[in-house]
Short mmCIF file of C-alpha atoms in Angstrom, two decimals:
data_model
loop_
_atom_site.label_atom_id
_atom_site.label_comp_id
_atom_site.label_asym_id
_atom_site.label_seq_id
_atom_site.Cartn_x
_atom_site.Cartn_y
_atom_site.Cartn_z
CA MET A 353 42.94 45.03 -89.36
CA SER A 354 39.65 44.99 -91.46
CA ARG A 355 36.21 45.96 -90.12
CA TYR A 356 33.71 43.51 -90.25
CA SER A 357 30.69 44.20 -92.66
CA ALA A 358 28.37 42.69 -95.01
CA TRP A 359 30.76 43.13 -97.96
CA ALA A 360 33.54 41.27 -95.75
CA VAL A 361 31.06 38.53 -95.38
CA PHE A 362 30.29 38.27 -98.99
CA LYS A 363 34.15 38.56 -100.06
CA ASN A 364 35.16 35.73 -97.48
CA GLY A 365 32.29 33.69 -98.66
CA LEU A 366 33.95 33.50 -102.15
CA SER A 367 37.22 32.41 -100.82
CA GLY A 368 35.65 29.55 -98.68
CA GLN A 369 35.82 31.56 -95.46
CA LYS A 370 39.82 31.00 -95.51
CA SER A 371 40.69 34.65 -95.46
CA TRP A 372 39.46 35.86 -92.11
CA GLU A 373 42.30 37.60 -90.12
CA ARG A 374 42.50 36.55 -86.27
CA ALA A 375 40.30 38.61 -84.19
CA TRP A 376 43.13 39.87 -81.96
CA ARG A 377 46.94 39.47 -81.67
CA ASP A 378 48.70 37.21 -79.26
CA PRO A 379 51.57 39.35 -78.37
CA GLU A 380 54.72 38.69 -76.09
CA PRO A 381 54.59 40.75 -72.79
CA LYS A 382 56.67 43.74 -73.14
CA THR A 383 58.98 44.54 -69.84
CA HIS A 384 57.14 47.92 -69.29
CA TYR A 385 53.72 49.38 -70.03
CA ASP A 386 52.33 52.81 -69.17
CA ILE A 387 49.03 50.99 -67.93
CA VAL A 388 48.43 47.35 -66.85
CA ILE A 389 44.94 46.19 -66.10
CA VAL A 390 44.82 42.82 -64.22
CA GLY A 391 41.84 40.80 -65.35
CA ALA A 392 40.70 40.39 -68.97
CA GLY A 393 37.14 39.86 -68.06
CA LEU A 394 34.46 42.29 -69.52
CA HIS A 395 35.31 44.99 -67.09
CA GLY A 396 39.21 44.80 -67.69
CA LEU A 397 38.66 44.64 -71.54
CA ALA A 398 36.18 47.57 -71.49
CA THR A 399 38.54 49.49 -69.32
CA ALA A 400 41.34 49.03 -71.66
CA TYR A 401 39.35 49.83 -74.86
CA TYR A 402 37.88 53.05 -73.24
CA LEU A 403 41.57 54.17 -71.99
CA ALA A 404 42.55 53.93 -75.64
CA LYS A 405 39.41 55.18 -77.16
CA ASN A 406 38.25 57.90 -74.88
CA HIS A 407 41.56 59.13 -73.54
CA GLY A 408 43.89 58.29 -76.49
CA LEU A 409 46.38 56.63 -74.31
CA LYS A 410 48.95 54.12 -75.65
CA ASN A 411 51.04 51.22 -74.38
CA ILE A 412 48.32 49.59 -72.39
CA ALA A 413 48.31 45.79 -71.49
CA VAL A 414 45.37 43.58 -70.01
CA VAL A 415 46.64 40.44 -68.24
CA GLU A 416 44.57 37.41 -67.77
CA LYS A 417 45.58 34.23 -65.85
CA GLY A 418 43.26 32.05 -67.99
CA TRP A 419 41.67 32.71 -71.48
CA LEU A 420 39.15 35.30 -72.61
CA GLY A 421 35.52 34.62 -71.54
CA GLY A 422 36.73 31.66 -69.27
CA GLY A 423 35.75 33.57 -65.87
CA ASN A 424 32.71 35.30 -65.13
CA ALA A 425 32.34 36.81 -68.64
CA GLY A 426 31.15 33.31 -69.77
CA ARG A 427 29.45 32.45 -66.30
CA ASN A 428 26.42 34.76 -66.12
CA THR A 429 22.95 34.87 -67.21
CA THR A 430 23.50 37.90 -69.65
CA ILE A 431 20.71 40.08 -68.29
CA VAL A 432 20.98 44.00 -68.89
CA ARG A 433 18.77 46.18 -67.09
CA SER A 434 19.17 49.60 -65.24
CA ASN A 435 16.21 49.32 -62.70
CA TYR A 436 18.41 50.61 -59.74
CA MET A 437 16.93 53.25 -57.52
CA MET A 438 19.83 54.50 -55.27
CA PRO A 439 21.27 57.73 -55.99
CA GLY A 440 24.55 57.11 -57.94
CA ASN A 441 23.50 53.77 -59.01
CA ARG A 442 20.66 55.32 -60.97
CA GLN A 443 22.93 57.36 -63.11
CA PHE A 444 25.56 54.76 -63.44
CA TYR A 445 23.40 52.02 -64.72
CA GLU A 446 21.47 54.14 -66.85
CA HIS A 447 24.76 55.32 -68.68
CA SER A 448 25.49 51.56 -68.72
CA LEU A 449 22.27 50.78 -70.49
CA GLU A 450 22.97 53.88 -73.01
CA LEU A 451 26.34 52.38 -73.80
CA TRP A 452 24.80 48.98 -74.30
CA GLU A 453 22.42 50.42 -76.86
CA GLU A 454 25.31 51.52 -79.23
CA LEU A 455 27.67 48.81 -78.32
CA SER A 456 27.51 46.69 -81.47
CA HIS A 457 27.99 49.60 -83.59
CA GLU A 458 30.91 51.05 -81.26
CA LEU A 459 32.91 47.86 -81.33
CA ASN A 460 32.05 46.77 -84.82
CA TYR A 461 31.05 43.41 -83.42
CA ASN A 462 27.54 41.98 -82.96
CA VAL A 463 26.92 41.57 -79.32
CA MET A 464 23.47 40.55 -80.02
CA PHE A 465 22.06 42.98 -77.65
CA SER A 466 18.31 42.48 -77.60
CA GLN A 467 16.04 44.79 -75.90
CA ARG A 468 13.34 42.24 -75.16
CA SER A 469 11.91 43.69 -71.96
CA HIS A 470 12.74 42.90 -68.28
CA VAL A 471 9.68 41.70 -66.51
CA SER A 472 9.54 41.42 -62.62
CA LEU A 473 6.72 39.58 -61.34
CA LEU A 474 4.59 41.19 -58.63
CA HIS A 475 2.68 39.18 -56.15
CA SER A 476 1.41 41.48 -53.48
CA PRO A 477 0.05 44.95 -53.31
CA ALA A 478 2.91 46.00 -51.11
CA ALA A 479 5.44 44.70 -53.86
CA ARG A 480 3.47 46.62 -56.35
CA ASP A 481 3.66 49.87 -54.40
CA ALA A 482 7.36 49.40 -53.95
CA ALA A 483 7.82 48.55 -57.64
CA ALA A 484 5.82 51.78 -58.50
CA ARG A 485 8.09 53.94 -56.21
CA ARG A 486 11.26 52.34 -58.01
CA TYR A 487 9.93 52.55 -61.49
CA ASN A 488 8.59 56.24 -60.96
CA THR A 489 12.01 57.22 -59.83
CA MET A 490 13.52 55.67 -62.87
CA ARG A 491 11.00 57.53 -65.01
CA LEU A 492 11.85 60.90 -63.32
CA THR A 493 15.58 60.26 -63.87
CA GLY A 494 15.58 59.73 -67.71
CA SER A 495 14.78 56.00 -67.76
CA ASP A 496 11.93 53.97 -68.94
CA GLY A 497 9.55 51.91 -66.76
CA GLU A 498 6.03 50.84 -66.65
CA LEU A 499 3.64 48.68 -64.40
CA TRP A 500 1.69 45.95 -66.15
CA SER A 501 -1.73 44.75 -64.99
CA LEU A 502 -2.54 41.03 -64.78
CA GLU A 503 -4.46 41.27 -68.03
CA THR A 504 -1.41 42.93 -69.86
CA LEU A 505 0.88 40.33 -68.48
CA LYS A 506 -1.41 37.43 -69.35
CA SER A 507 -1.52 38.81 -73.00
CA GLU A 508 2.30 39.20 -73.19
CA ILE A 509 3.46 36.09 -71.47
CA PRO A 510 0.53 33.66 -71.65
CA HIS A 511 2.19 30.44 -70.24
CA LEU A 512 3.20 31.59 -66.74
CA ASN A 513 1.48 29.83 -63.79
CA TYR A 514 -1.72 32.11 -63.25
CA ASP A 515 -3.80 29.46 -61.48
CA ASN A 516 -3.22 27.60 -58.43
CA ALA A 517 0.34 29.27 -57.83
CA ARG A 518 1.78 29.38 -54.28
CA PHE A 519 2.29 33.09 -54.79
CA PRO A 520 -0.39 34.29 -57.08
CA ILE A 521 0.78 36.77 -59.67
CA ILE A 522 -0.95 40.11 -59.67
CA GLY A 523 1.01 42.09 -62.29
CA ALA A 524 4.55 43.01 -63.25
CA ALA A 525 7.01 45.98 -63.24
CA VAL A 526 8.67 46.27 -66.80
CA GLN A 527 11.69 47.98 -68.13
CA LYS A 528 11.29 47.73 -71.97
CA ARG A 529 14.81 48.91 -72.94
CA ALA A 530 16.31 46.13 -70.80
CA GLY A 531 17.13 42.57 -72.27
CA SER A 532 19.87 40.44 -72.63
CA ALA A 533 23.18 40.06 -74.91
CA ARG A 534 25.51 37.46 -75.79
CA HIS A 535 28.35 37.46 -73.12
CA ASP A 536 31.07 35.90 -75.28
CA ALA A 537 30.68 38.27 -77.99
CA VAL A 538 30.89 41.27 -75.56
CA ALA A 539 34.25 39.80 -74.44
CA TRP A 540 35.42 39.07 -78.06
CA GLY A 541 34.22 42.53 -79.25
CA TYR A 542 35.98 44.59 -76.62
CA ALA A 543 39.16 42.40 -77.00
CA ARG A 544 39.11 42.95 -80.81
CA ALA A 545 38.35 46.73 -80.53
CA ALA A 546 40.96 47.24 -77.82
CA ASP A 547 43.61 45.16 -79.77
CA GLN A 548 43.10 47.36 -82.97
CA LEU A 549 43.87 50.39 -80.70
CA GLY A 550 47.11 48.82 -79.63
CA VAL A 551 46.23 47.29 -76.52
CA ASP A 552 48.19 44.03 -75.66
CA ILE A 553 45.98 41.25 -74.44
CA LEU A 554 48.14 38.89 -72.46
CA GLN A 555 46.46 35.53 -71.83
CA ASN A 556 47.71 32.82 -69.69
CA CYS A 557 49.55 35.44 -67.67
CA GLU A 558 48.63 34.84 -63.91
CA VAL A 559 49.75 37.69 -61.48
CA THR A 560 51.76 36.05 -58.58
CA SER A 561 52.92 39.17 -56.68
CA VAL A 562 53.00 42.81 -56.74
CA THR A 563 56.29 44.84 -56.07
CA ARG A 564 55.87 47.97 -54.14
CA ASP A 565 58.19 50.98 -53.40
CA ALA A 566 56.78 52.70 -50.53
CA ASP A 567 53.39 54.11 -51.77
CA LYS A 568 54.03 53.18 -55.35
CA ALA A 569 53.34 49.86 -57.05
CA THR A 570 56.30 49.39 -59.53
CA SER A 571 55.61 46.17 -61.17
CA ILE A 572 53.82 42.76 -61.13
CA GLU A 573 55.23 39.31 -61.34
CA THR A 574 53.37 36.95 -63.55
CA SER A 575 53.70 33.52 -64.98
CA ARG A 576 55.08 35.14 -68.18
CA GLY A 577 57.62 37.37 -66.44
CA THR A 578 58.07 40.72 -64.62
CA ILE A 579 56.04 43.64 -66.00
CA LYS A 580 56.66 47.05 -65.01
CA ALA A 581 53.87 49.58 -65.06
CA ASP A 582 53.40 53.25 -64.31
CA LYS A 583 49.75 52.66 -63.41
CA ILE A 584 48.12 49.34 -62.40
CA GLY A 585 44.22 48.75 -62.24
CA PHE A 586 42.78 45.50 -60.66
CA ALA A 587 39.61 44.24 -62.35
CA VAL A 588 39.36 40.61 -61.04
CA ALA A 589 36.00 39.28 -59.77
CA GLY A 590 36.02 36.83 -57.17
CA ASN A 591 39.88 37.00 -56.42
CA THR A 592 40.12 40.76 -55.74
CA SER A 593 40.99 39.91 -51.92
CA ARG A 594 44.00 37.94 -52.92
CA LEU A 595 45.40 40.50 -55.34
CA TRP A 596 44.71 43.10 -52.58
CA GLN A 597 46.84 41.21 -50.04
CA MET A 598 49.56 40.64 -52.65
CA ALA A 599 49.63 44.35 -52.71
CA GLY A 600 50.15 44.25 -48.97
CA LEU A 601 46.90 46.37 -48.40
CA GLY A 602 45.20 43.84 -45.84
CA ARG A 603 41.57 43.32 -45.78
CA LEU A 604 38.73 44.55 -48.11
CA PRO A 605 34.81 44.71 -47.43
CA ILE A 606 34.35 41.77 -49.84
CA GLU A 607 33.70 38.07 -49.50
CA THR A 608 33.91 35.65 -52.41
CA HIS A 609 30.80 33.54 -53.09
CA LYS A 610 29.67 31.52 -55.95
CA LEU A 611 26.72 31.88 -58.16
CA GLN A 612 25.26 29.23 -60.47
CA ALA A 613 23.62 29.60 -63.86
CA PHE A 614 21.95 26.91 -66.06
CA VAL A 615 20.96 26.43 -69.57
CA SER A 616 18.36 23.93 -70.84
CA GLU A 617 18.20 22.00 -74.24
CA PRO A 618 17.21 24.24 -77.13
CA LEU A 619 13.35 24.72 -77.58
CA LYS A 620 11.44 26.50 -80.03
CA PRO A 621 10.58 30.14 -79.38
CA LEU A 622 8.80 30.16 -76.00
CA LEU A 623 9.68 33.30 -73.91
CA ASP A 624 10.25 36.65 -75.52
CA GLN A 625 11.24 38.57 -72.30
CA VAL A 626 13.39 38.23 -69.47
CA VAL A 627 11.33 37.24 -66.35
CA VAL A 628 12.19 37.59 -62.88
CA PHE A 629 10.41 35.88 -59.81
CA GLY A 630 11.18 36.87 -56.46
CA VAL A 631 9.04 36.43 -53.34
CA GLY A 632 9.15 34.67 -49.96
CA GLY A 633 12.85 33.71 -50.23
CA ALA A 634 12.63 32.46 -53.75
CA HIS A 635 14.86 34.45 -56.33
CA PHE A 636 14.84 33.15 -60.01
CA TYR A 637 15.38 34.98 -63.38
CA ILE A 638 14.86 33.23 -66.94
CA SER A 639 15.24 34.20 -70.52
CA GLN A 640 15.54 32.31 -73.73
CA SER A 641 18.93 32.54 -75.76
CA ASP A 642 18.77 33.11 -79.50
CA LYS A 643 19.62 29.39 -79.95
CA GLY A 644 16.69 28.44 -77.83
CA GLY A 645 18.16 27.34 -74.64
CA MET A 646 16.36 28.42 -71.62
CA VAL A 647 19.01 30.37 -69.61
CA PHE A 648 18.25 30.83 -65.99
CA GLY A 649 19.71 31.29 -62.36
CA GLY A 650 18.90 31.74 -58.87
CA ASP A 651 20.46 32.49 -55.57
CA LEU A 652 24.29 32.10 -54.36
CA ASP A 653 25.32 28.91 -52.90
CA TRP A 654 25.14 30.59 -49.38
CA TYR A 655 28.60 29.64 -48.29
CA LYS A 656 31.82 31.47 -49.00
CA SER A 657 33.78 29.57 -51.92
CA TYR A 658 36.36 30.22 -54.48
CA ALA A 659 35.44 26.89 -56.12
CA GLN A 660 34.00 27.48 -59.70
CA ARG A 661 31.49 24.58 -59.32
CA GLY A 662 28.02 24.53 -57.83
CA ASN A 663 26.17 22.62 -55.26
CA LEU A 664 23.24 20.48 -55.59
CA PRO A 665 20.71 22.22 -53.28
CA ILE A 666 20.71 25.15 -55.31
CA VAL A 667 19.99 23.10 -58.46
CA GLN A 668 16.87 21.78 -56.93
CA ASP A 669 16.06 25.26 -55.53
CA VAL A 670 16.18 26.79 -59.09
CA ALA A 671 14.44 23.80 -60.59
CA GLU A 672 11.59 24.28 -58.16
CA CYS A 673 11.49 28.02 -58.83
CA ALA A 674 11.42 27.33 -62.60
CA THR A 675 8.48 24.92 -62.59
CA SER A 676 6.63 27.03 -60.11
CA ILE A 677 6.16 29.89 -62.39
CA MET A 678 6.49 28.06 -65.71
CA PRO A 679 5.21 24.65 -65.30
CA CYS A 680 5.58 23.97 -68.81
CA LEU A 681 9.42 23.66 -68.12
CA GLY A 682 8.72 20.55 -66.10
CA ARG A 683 10.06 18.09 -68.70
CA VAL A 684 12.72 20.14 -70.12
CA ARG A 685 16.02 18.62 -69.80
CA LEU A 686 19.06 20.64 -68.39
CA LEU A 687 21.99 20.85 -70.76
CA ARG A 688 24.61 22.32 -68.42
CA HIS A 689 25.20 24.40 -65.54
CA TRP A 690 28.14 26.33 -64.30
CA SER A 691 29.28 28.54 -61.42
CA GLY A 692 31.28 31.75 -61.09
CA VAL A 693 32.87 33.22 -58.20
CA MET A 694 31.58 36.80 -57.27
CA ASP A 695 32.87 39.64 -55.24
CA MET A 696 30.25 39.98 -52.78
CA SER A 697 30.58 43.27 -51.20
CA MET A 698 29.16 44.40 -47.74
CA ASP A 699 26.35 46.62 -49.09
CA GLY A 700 25.76 44.84 -52.50
CA SER A 701 27.22 47.74 -54.53
CA ALA A 702 30.60 47.88 -56.42
CA PHE A 703 33.90 49.68 -55.97
CA ILE A 704 35.53 51.98 -58.61
CA CYS A 705 38.03 53.93 -56.67
CA LYS A 706 41.69 54.84 -55.75
CA THR A 707 43.61 52.88 -53.33
CA PRO A 708 46.16 53.58 -50.57
CA ILE A 709 48.73 53.03 -53.18
CA ASN A 710 49.00 56.09 -55.34
CA ASN A 711 49.36 54.42 -58.78
CA LEU A 712 47.05 51.51 -57.96
CA TYR A 713 43.16 51.74 -58.91
CA LEU A 714 40.47 49.18 -57.69
CA ASN A 715 37.38 47.92 -59.76
CA ALA A 716 35.72 45.34 -57.60
CA GLY A 717 32.52 44.23 -55.86
CA TRP A 718 30.18 43.57 -58.49
CA ASN A 719 28.26 41.08 -56.74
CA TYR A 720 25.38 39.60 -59.10
CA GLY A 721 25.48 42.61 -61.20
CA GLY A 722 28.66 42.78 -63.08
CA PHE A 723 27.61 41.70 -66.65
CA LYS A 724 25.02 44.63 -67.19
CA ALA A 725 27.65 47.17 -65.67
CA SER A 726 30.61 46.29 -67.69
CA PRO A 727 30.47 49.00 -70.28
CA ALA A 728 29.91 51.90 -67.83
CA SER A 729 32.48 50.00 -65.37
CA GLY A 730 35.25 50.11 -68.04
CA TRP A 731 34.17 53.83 -69.19
CA TYR A 732 34.35 55.03 -65.45
CA PHE A 733 37.26 53.14 -64.53
CA ALA A 734 39.31 54.35 -67.76
CA ASP A 735 38.35 57.82 -66.78
CA LEU A 736 39.60 57.42 -63.17
CA ILE A 737 42.91 55.94 -64.19
CA ALA A 738 43.50 58.57 -66.91
CA ASN A 739 42.64 61.38 -64.78
CA ASP A 740 43.58 60.23 -61.41
CA ARG A 741 40.25 61.29 -60.03
CA PRO A 742 36.88 59.87 -59.61
CA HIS A 743 34.14 61.02 -61.95
CA ASP A 744 31.17 62.76 -60.12
CA THR A 745 29.07 59.72 -61.00
CA ILE A 746 31.28 57.24 -59.20
CA ALA A 747 32.60 59.65 -56.40
CA HIS A 748 30.40 57.42 -54.04
CA MET A 749 31.77 54.07 -55.19
CA ASP A 750 34.75 53.91 -53.01
CA ILE A 751 35.88 51.48 -50.15
CA LYS A 752 35.87 54.42 -47.62
CA ARG A 753 31.92 54.70 -47.82
CA PHE A 754 31.75 52.32 -44.96
CA GLU A 755 33.93 54.48 -42.84
CA ARG A 756 31.65 57.38 -43.62
CA GLY A 757 28.55 55.27 -43.02
CA VAL A 758 27.12 55.77 -46.38
CA MET A 759 26.02 52.34 -47.64
CA ILE A 760 24.53 51.88 -51.15
CA ASP A 761 22.37 48.98 -50.07
CA GLU A 762 19.67 48.48 -52.76
CA ARG A 763 18.24 45.53 -51.07
CA GLY A 764 18.39 46.92 -47.46
CA ALA A 765 20.09 43.62 -46.21
CA GLY A 766 22.90 44.88 -44.03
CA PRO A 767 26.61 44.05 -43.83
CA ASP A 768 26.38 40.36 -44.74
CA PRO A 769 27.74 39.68 -48.14
CA LYS A 770 25.70 36.60 -48.97
CA LEU A 771 22.43 38.30 -48.43
CA HIS A 772 22.98 40.86 -51.33
CA GLY A 773 21.38 38.82 -54.05
CA MET B 995 26.86 18.36 -51.18
CA ILE B 996 29.08 19.08 -48.32
CA ARG B 997 28.65 16.73 -45.48
CA ILE B 998 29.07 18.16 -41.92
CA ASN B 999 29.80 15.88 -39.09
CA CYS B 1000 27.74 17.73 -36.32
CA PRO B 1001 29.04 16.84 -32.78
CA PHE B 1002 25.53 16.23 -31.59
CA CYS B 1003 23.64 14.91 -34.63
CA GLY B 1004 26.30 12.98 -36.50
CA GLU B 1005 27.14 13.47 -40.24
CA ARG B 1006 24.48 15.61 -42.15
CA ASP B 1007 23.98 17.31 -45.55
CA HIS B 1008 25.02 20.80 -45.37
CA SER B 1009 21.51 21.96 -46.72
CA GLU B 1010 20.47 21.35 -43.07
CA PHE B 1011 22.74 24.03 -42.04
CA THR B 1012 22.85 27.96 -42.33
CA TYR B 1013 26.31 29.58 -43.09
CA GLY B 1014 27.34 32.24 -40.43
CA GLY B 1015 30.45 33.64 -41.62
CA ASP B 1016 34.18 34.34 -40.72
CA ALA B 1017 34.66 32.74 -37.01
CA THR B 1018 37.78 34.64 -36.39
CA ILE B 1019 35.78 38.19 -36.13
CA VAL B 1020 35.97 39.44 -32.73
CA TYR B 1021 33.70 42.41 -31.88
CA PRO B 1022 35.42 45.19 -30.03
CA ALA B 1023 34.15 46.73 -26.58
CA LEU B 1024 30.95 48.73 -27.03
CA ASP B 1025 32.99 51.85 -26.28
CA ALA B 1026 35.74 51.10 -28.78
CA SER B 1027 36.69 53.57 -31.64
CA ILE B 1028 34.67 53.76 -34.62
CA GLU B 1029 37.61 52.53 -36.64
CA GLU B 1030 37.74 49.44 -34.65
CA TRP B 1031 34.04 48.76 -35.09
CA HIS B 1032 34.39 49.48 -38.79
CA ASP B 1033 37.10 46.97 -39.24
CA ALA B 1034 35.25 44.28 -37.34
CA VAL B 1035 31.84 44.83 -38.98
CA TYR B 1036 33.09 45.38 -42.75
CA LEU B 1037 36.55 44.02 -43.49
CA ARG B 1038 37.30 40.50 -44.03
CA GLU B 1039 40.33 38.38 -44.69
CA ASN B 1040 38.39 36.44 -47.40
CA ILE B 1041 40.83 33.41 -47.39
CA ARG B 1042 41.25 31.02 -50.36
CA GLY B 1043 41.98 27.91 -48.34
CA MET B 1044 41.45 26.67 -44.94
CA GLN B 1045 39.22 29.03 -43.16
CA SER B 1046 37.46 29.01 -39.83
CA GLU B 1047 33.81 29.68 -40.03
CA THR B 1048 30.34 29.50 -38.18
CA TRP B 1049 27.55 27.33 -39.25
CA HIS B 1050 24.24 26.91 -37.72
CA HIS B 1051 22.43 23.49 -37.64
CA VAL B 1052 19.20 25.20 -37.86
CA SER B 1053 17.19 22.27 -39.10
CA GLY B 1054 18.89 19.89 -36.72
CA CYS B 1055 20.21 20.53 -32.98
CA ARG B 1056 20.19 24.38 -33.66
CA MET B 1057 23.65 24.58 -32.31
CA TRP B 1058 26.24 27.06 -33.69
CA LEU B 1059 29.35 25.26 -34.65
CA VAL B 1060 32.73 26.47 -35.71
CA ILE B 1061 34.11 24.48 -38.65
CA GLU B 1062 37.40 24.48 -40.28
CA ARG B 1063 36.79 24.29 -44.01
CA ASP B 1064 38.71 24.89 -47.23
CA THR B 1065 37.08 27.54 -49.40
CA MET B 1066 38.49 26.05 -52.48
CA THR B 1067 38.17 22.29 -52.18
CA HIS B 1068 35.32 22.29 -49.58
CA GLU B 1069 37.25 19.86 -47.52
CA ILE B 1070 36.28 19.99 -43.69
CA GLN B 1071 39.07 19.66 -41.27
CA SER B 1072 37.37 20.05 -37.77
CA VAL B 1073 33.96 20.79 -36.37
CA ARG B 1074 33.43 21.92 -32.92
CA PRO B 1075 30.48 23.65 -30.89
CA ALA B 1076 30.85 27.56 -31.19
CA HIS B 1077 30.38 28.12 -27.50
CA ASP B 1078 33.52 27.13 -25.40
CA ALA B 1079 31.65 26.00 -22.31
CA ILE B 1080 29.66 23.44 -24.33
CA ALA B 1081 32.73 22.35 -26.43
CA LYS B 1082 34.57 21.67 -23.11
CA ALA B 1083 31.46 19.83 -21.63
CA LEU B 1084 31.35 17.68 -24.82
CA GLU B 1085 35.04 16.93 -24.40
CA THR B 1086 34.66 15.81 -20.68
CA GLU B 1087 31.76 13.64 -21.61
CA GLN B 1088 33.82 12.02 -24.33
#
């Protein structure tokens, strides 16, 4: 398949844009693959790509019950950042951000990654102290981070609510290398790049059961027939517990909750950064897409749910947050909103690990943070599957950590999945 | 909006309530093994379908309720007070 380039754009322009090849094949499932990844979301596609690219493996399939970009890949607010502090998370998310910085070149697909700064508003001296600690930790471990005074913030983002706010803004913690990307392009880019390396992407292929022979998973039953596999990886947000039970493995430290996101009608350029507001129970994040829509979101819907549709109290809550920090949005109309189902884990952190079944591997529990994590998640999950041992960076990201009493709880919220926002 | 028929207050919006969690979790004895405690605190069935769960009518009667609700359709099958003695007293009264 040909590479995308300025020359290809020019050449296809001369033939009326009718000569473009399809971006990836639509193959029939084979009866056997060396490796099958369940879930063609960003994590599953990235895993397949890095298995082929970094480890030179062939005969890989990714099975997907719906279509590419139909799950959480297309149901997020596209924010990329690495302002995590806990040991382990720090290195992992930093690596992810480094992968993002080269991703468009790596995939030969413009994922529109825009390092436009991630600005967390601060509302109290205590919050500023906590942010100073976190962002200093980031600086000491090879990342970037800075604290903005109120004057700097006002000059950079003049239209936040600086007067008469319920929670007055006193400054901001900023990561300049953070930003946003176009989520569909990330799915399509990974799919195309993996396909070019020989990966079969099987859409409309829902897993209905997992066949086991003692401590080995031998095959999966799907809506497109039986597929045998030497190694199987699960990378399905939201439905991880169901697959886990299909494999006869019992319960997981995960609950499924839904998270809504919103986009407004397109506006002229208004907001150059990703802005985050979180104080006194409020939680809100907003950026402006390249098309002009304001993209924003807030908290979970607060009760366990597998339904990919949101409830109204959160619409109200998010709208209140929006108008309280950016009153100028008061008369902007909402274009659409959507809801995705999240694996909310017991400590708010993810799992990339081996399982009680020798040839089965787990990638799950991404909570709110799956989008930014997807390149590194695929990178380390591929490394785990290829080498059958966890890389040092993800050694702590296993489901056994609760037995050891070593939680990775960035928020300090305790073992209640809905609180790990 | 989910409408919850509180046995004490009548039918109300779910925004008056706080979600507790899986109502089938039973904590083991204080001196039980660390494995039993681990399972009770951290592991969840995470059912897609009808599940028994606790809700707190925090902006109403402040009673804890056990609700059977479908986690896919949000349909509610039953609502009862979480404390058995209160549930029984309510039944007797009716």
